[in-house]
Amino acid sequence: MVKERKKIRVGVTVGDLNGIGMEVIIKTFEDKRMMDFCTPIIFSSSKTSLYHRKVLEIKNFSFNIINNFNKVNDKQANLINCWVEDVEISLGKMNPEIGKYAYLSLERAKDALKNNDIDVLVTSPINKSAVQQNQKDFIGHTEYLEQNFEGDSLMMMISENMKIAFVTSHIPLSEVSGLLNEEKIVEILSSLNNTLLQDFGIRKPKIAVIGLNPHAGENGMLGKEENDIIIPAIVKSKNQNNVFAFGPYPADSFFTPSNLKQFDAILSMYHDQGLTPFKTLSFSEGVNYTSGLNIVRTSPVHGTAFDIAGKNIADPQSFREAVFLACKIIKKRREYFNLKNNALKVEKSEH
């Protein structure tokens, strides 16, 4: 078993160099208190970081520039050089050449995660089109990490108000109904339940399931998916997997403060159904979490924000919360598995 470090090493990909990634990274780690509980390691280059610092006119901050992990400084934000050549940065513009470096940063961070050089991963926003023009098979961060690590990923959005997961994600709305089935919902409810147990330390999670149709189908009058698929999946999850799932609830009336307090997590049927209320209530502090994998990866909920890149007005709160959440999750996960392993040892000794 790999020995745990005193402080969590947070690997950070730089994202699209023409966006606000480096800005929110610097703004987060120029606060020295961040180093009290984690050691950040940014995957980029010293030249590009210097360029951003000059544009943003940030003078009282510098990275500890390193070429290998033996030189990591636990009291400072570290930057590992992933390339040495000059990169032409055009803030606010989509550039396929920049996409190449966003992918290279991700590749190096992935290798570091596999080699236990870092403990968790926080990814800065990328422009998928820019990356795809260099890497044709690249779909997104989540799919890339699922290909390189163990488990079946489940996209979750996390904030103080809610934890929400999705049965379907980045697909056209016209295809949602055809992709819903009882087995898929049962599988996702089980994955979500396991995440709440091991990653958030919730002993008996309560999950609210949102219906697909207006008024959750109105007993079949406004759609049959609730009666034919969703309700059977909820019943099966309770009976077979001991998952405390409830619903389906109508999406138009569920997202109230009193309802949100009653449940530990929510399962939404499609992307905008869950993300519209989430971003309305939690955009500035929300975090995207890729659950279900054997590694911990978080990211801010915002994108590259080309329209404000280089203007020194980007809000780092979502990125900062992504760092906090990654550290909290790895601690909870380690506690969970330590307890589980100790229980197994006791069980074996009794036999």
PDB file of N, CA and C in Angstrom, residues 182 185-186 189 207-211 226 229-249 267 269:
ATOM      1  N   GLU A 182     -34.548   1.120 -17.059  1.00  0.00           N
ATOM      2  CA  GLU A 182     -34.537   0.764 -15.642  1.00  0.00           C
ATOM      3  C   GLU A 182     -33.147   0.360 -15.166  1.00  0.00           C
ATOM      4  N   ILE A 185     -30.739   3.385 -14.666  1.00  0.00           N
ATOM      5  CA  ILE A 185     -31.039   4.197 -13.490  1.00  0.00           C
ATOM      6  C   ILE A 185     -30.653   3.468 -12.210  1.00  0.00           C
ATOM      7  N   VAL A 186     -30.902   2.159 -12.163  1.00  0.00           N
ATOM      8  CA  VAL A 186     -30.501   1.351 -10.995  1.00  0.00           C
ATOM      9  C   VAL A 186     -28.987   1.412 -10.807  1.00  0.00           C
ATOM     10  N   LEU A 189     -27.932   4.951  -9.603  1.00  0.00           N
ATOM     11  CA  LEU A 189     -28.311   5.148  -8.198  1.00  0.00           C
ATOM     12  C   LEU A 189     -27.351   4.404  -7.269  1.00  0.00           C
ATOM     13  N   ILE A 207     -31.606   9.828  -1.419  1.00  0.00           N
ATOM     14  CA  ILE A 207     -31.470  10.366  -2.772  1.00  0.00           C
ATOM     15  C   ILE A 207     -32.842  10.695  -3.351  1.00  0.00           C
ATOM     16  N   ALA A 208     -32.998  11.919  -3.830  1.00  0.00           N
ATOM     17  CA  ALA A 208     -34.226  12.323  -4.508  1.00  0.00           C
ATOM     18  C   ALA A 208     -34.060  12.103  -6.011  1.00  0.00           C
ATOM     19  N   VAL A 209     -35.040  11.465  -6.629  1.00  0.00           N
ATOM     20  CA  VAL A 209     -35.009  11.205  -8.072  1.00  0.00           C
ATOM     21  C   VAL A 209     -36.021  12.128  -8.749  1.00  0.00           C
ATOM     22  N   ILE A 210     -35.562  12.870  -9.760  1.00  0.00           N
ATOM     23  CA  ILE A 210     -36.424  13.806 -10.476  1.00  0.00           C
ATOM     24  C   ILE A 210     -37.064  13.104 -11.670  1.00  0.00           C
ATOM     25  N   GLY A 211     -38.360  13.366 -11.901  1.00  0.00           N
ATOM     26  CA  GLY A 211     -39.051  12.792 -13.048  1.00  0.00           C
ATOM     27  C   GLY A 211     -38.602  13.420 -14.352  1.00  0.00           C
ATOM     28  N   GLU A 226     -42.096   7.748 -16.224  1.00  0.00           N
ATOM     29  CA  GLU A 226     -42.095   7.625 -14.751  1.00  0.00           C
ATOM     30  C   GLU A 226     -42.649   6.271 -14.315  1.00  0.00           C
ATOM     31  N   ILE A 229     -40.449   3.220 -16.229  1.00  0.00           N
ATOM     32  CA  ILE A 229     -38.991   3.090 -16.058  1.00  0.00           C
ATOM     33  C   ILE A 229     -38.504   3.584 -14.693  1.00  0.00           C
ATOM     34  N   ILE A 230     -38.854   4.824 -14.355  1.00  0.00           N
ATOM     35  CA  ILE A 230     -38.237   5.469 -13.193  1.00  0.00           C
ATOM     36  C   ILE A 230     -38.708   4.856 -11.872  1.00  0.00           C
ATOM     37  N   ILE A 231     -40.018   4.690 -11.708  1.00  0.00           N
ATOM     38  CA  ILE A 231     -40.535   4.116 -10.458  1.00  0.00           C
ATOM     39  C   ILE A 231     -40.049   2.681 -10.247  1.00  0.00           C
ATOM     40  N   PRO A 232     -40.123   1.804 -11.279  1.00  0.00           N
ATOM     41  CA  PRO A 232     -39.557   0.460 -11.098  1.00  0.00           C
ATOM     42  C   PRO A 232     -38.071   0.472 -10.713  1.00  0.00           C
ATOM     43  N   ALA A 233     -37.320   1.442 -11.266  1.00  0.00           N
ATOM     44  CA  ALA A 233     -35.885   1.539 -10.937  1.00  0.00           C
ATOM     45  C   ALA A 233     -35.685   1.929  -9.479  1.00  0.00           C
ATOM     46  N   ILE A 234     -36.521   2.828  -8.971  1.00  0.00           N
ATOM     47  CA  ILE A 234     -36.429   3.243  -7.564  1.00  0.00           C
ATOM     48  C   ILE A 234     -36.742   2.075  -6.647  1.00  0.00           C
ATOM     49  N   VAL A 235     -37.805   1.341  -6.983  1.00  0.00           N
ATOM     50  CA  VAL A 235     -38.211   0.174  -6.172  1.00  0.00           C
ATOM     51  C   VAL A 235     -37.117  -0.897  -6.177  1.00  0.00           C
ATOM     52  N   LYS A 236     -36.574  -1.165  -7.350  1.00  0.00           N
ATOM     53  CA  LYS A 236     -35.516  -2.172  -7.483  1.00  0.00           C
ATOM     54  C   LYS A 236     -34.263  -1.763  -6.708  1.00  0.00           C
ATOM     55  N   SER A 237     -33.932  -0.480  -6.748  1.00  0.00           N
ATOM     56  CA  SER A 237     -32.745   0.011  -6.028  1.00  0.00           C
ATOM     57  C   SER A 237     -32.895  -0.184  -4.524  1.00  0.00           C
ATOM     58  N   LYS A 238     -34.092   0.044  -4.009  1.00  0.00           N
ATOM     59  CA  LYS A 238     -34.349  -0.160  -2.576  1.00  0.00           C
ATOM     60  C   LYS A 238     -34.288  -1.632  -2.217  1.00  0.00           C
ATOM     61  N   ASN A 239     -34.964  -2.455  -2.992  1.00  0.00           N
ATOM     62  CA  ASN A 239     -35.092  -3.874  -2.654  1.00  0.00           C
ATOM     63  C   ASN A 239     -33.808  -4.659  -2.857  1.00  0.00           C
ATOM     64  N   GLN A 240     -33.087  -4.372  -3.938  1.00  0.00           N
ATOM     65  CA  GLN A 240     -31.902  -5.167  -4.273  1.00  0.00           C
ATOM     66  C   GLN A 240     -30.590  -4.574  -3.756  1.00  0.00           C
ATOM     67  N   ASN A 241     -30.485  -3.247  -3.758  1.00  0.00           N
ATOM     68  CA  ASN A 241     -29.205  -2.613  -3.417  1.00  0.00           C
ATOM     69  C   ASN A 241     -29.236  -1.817  -2.124  1.00  0.00           C
ATOM     70  N   ASN A 242     -30.394  -1.809  -1.459  1.00  0.00           N
ATOM     71  CA  ASN A 242     -30.537  -1.076  -0.196  1.00  0.00           C
ATOM     72  C   ASN A 242     -30.225   0.413  -0.355  1.00  0.00           C
ATOM     73  N   VAL A 243     -30.642   0.963  -1.493  1.00  0.00           N
ATOM     74  CA  VAL A 243     -30.452   2.385  -1.768  1.00  0.00           C
ATOM     75  C   VAL A 243     -31.734   3.130  -1.376  1.00  0.00           C
ATOM     76  N   PHE A 244     -31.593   4.141  -0.548  1.00  0.00           N
ATOM     77  CA  PHE A 244     -32.760   4.914  -0.105  1.00  0.00           C
ATOM     78  C   PHE A 244     -33.041   6.022  -1.115  1.00  0.00           C
ATOM     79  N   ALA A 245     -33.734   5.641  -2.197  1.00  0.00           N
ATOM     80  CA  ALA A 245     -34.094   6.582  -3.255  1.00  0.00           C
ATOM     81  C   ALA A 245     -35.590   6.861  -3.187  1.00  0.00           C
ATOM     82  N   PHE A 246     -35.969   8.102  -3.458  1.00  0.00           N
ATOM     83  CA  PHE A 246     -37.362   8.521  -3.346  1.00  0.00           C
ATOM     84  C   PHE A 246     -37.752   9.341  -4.571  1.00  0.00           C
ATOM     85  N   GLY A 247     -39.053   9.290  -4.913  1.00  0.00           N
ATOM     86  CA  GLY A 247     -39.549  10.057  -6.045  1.00  0.00           C
ATOM     87  C   GLY A 247     -40.354   9.179  -6.974  1.00  0.00           C
ATOM     88  N   PRO A 248     -40.515   9.589  -8.224  1.00  0.00           N
ATOM     89  CA  PRO A 248     -39.925  10.786  -8.848  1.00  0.00           C
ATOM     90  C   PRO A 248     -40.665  12.073  -8.480  1.00  0.00           C
ATOM     91  N   TYR A 249     -39.871  13.136  -8.335  1.00  0.00           N
ATOM     92  CA  TYR A 249     -40.409  14.445  -7.992  1.00  0.00           C
ATOM     93  C   TYR A 249     -40.469  15.336  -9.238  1.00  0.00           C
ATOM     94  N   LEU A 267     -30.822  12.892  -8.182  1.00  0.00           N
ATOM     95  CA  LEU A 267     -30.536  12.314  -9.493  1.00  0.00           C
ATOM     96  C   LEU A 267     -31.464  12.953 -10.513  1.00  0.00           C
ATOM     97  N   MET A 269     -32.604  13.571 -14.618  1.00  0.00           N
ATOM     98  CA  MET A 269     -32.684  12.727 -15.818  1.00  0.00           C
ATOM     99  C   MET A 269     -31.829  13.233 -16.972  1.00  0.00           C
TER     100      MET A 269
END
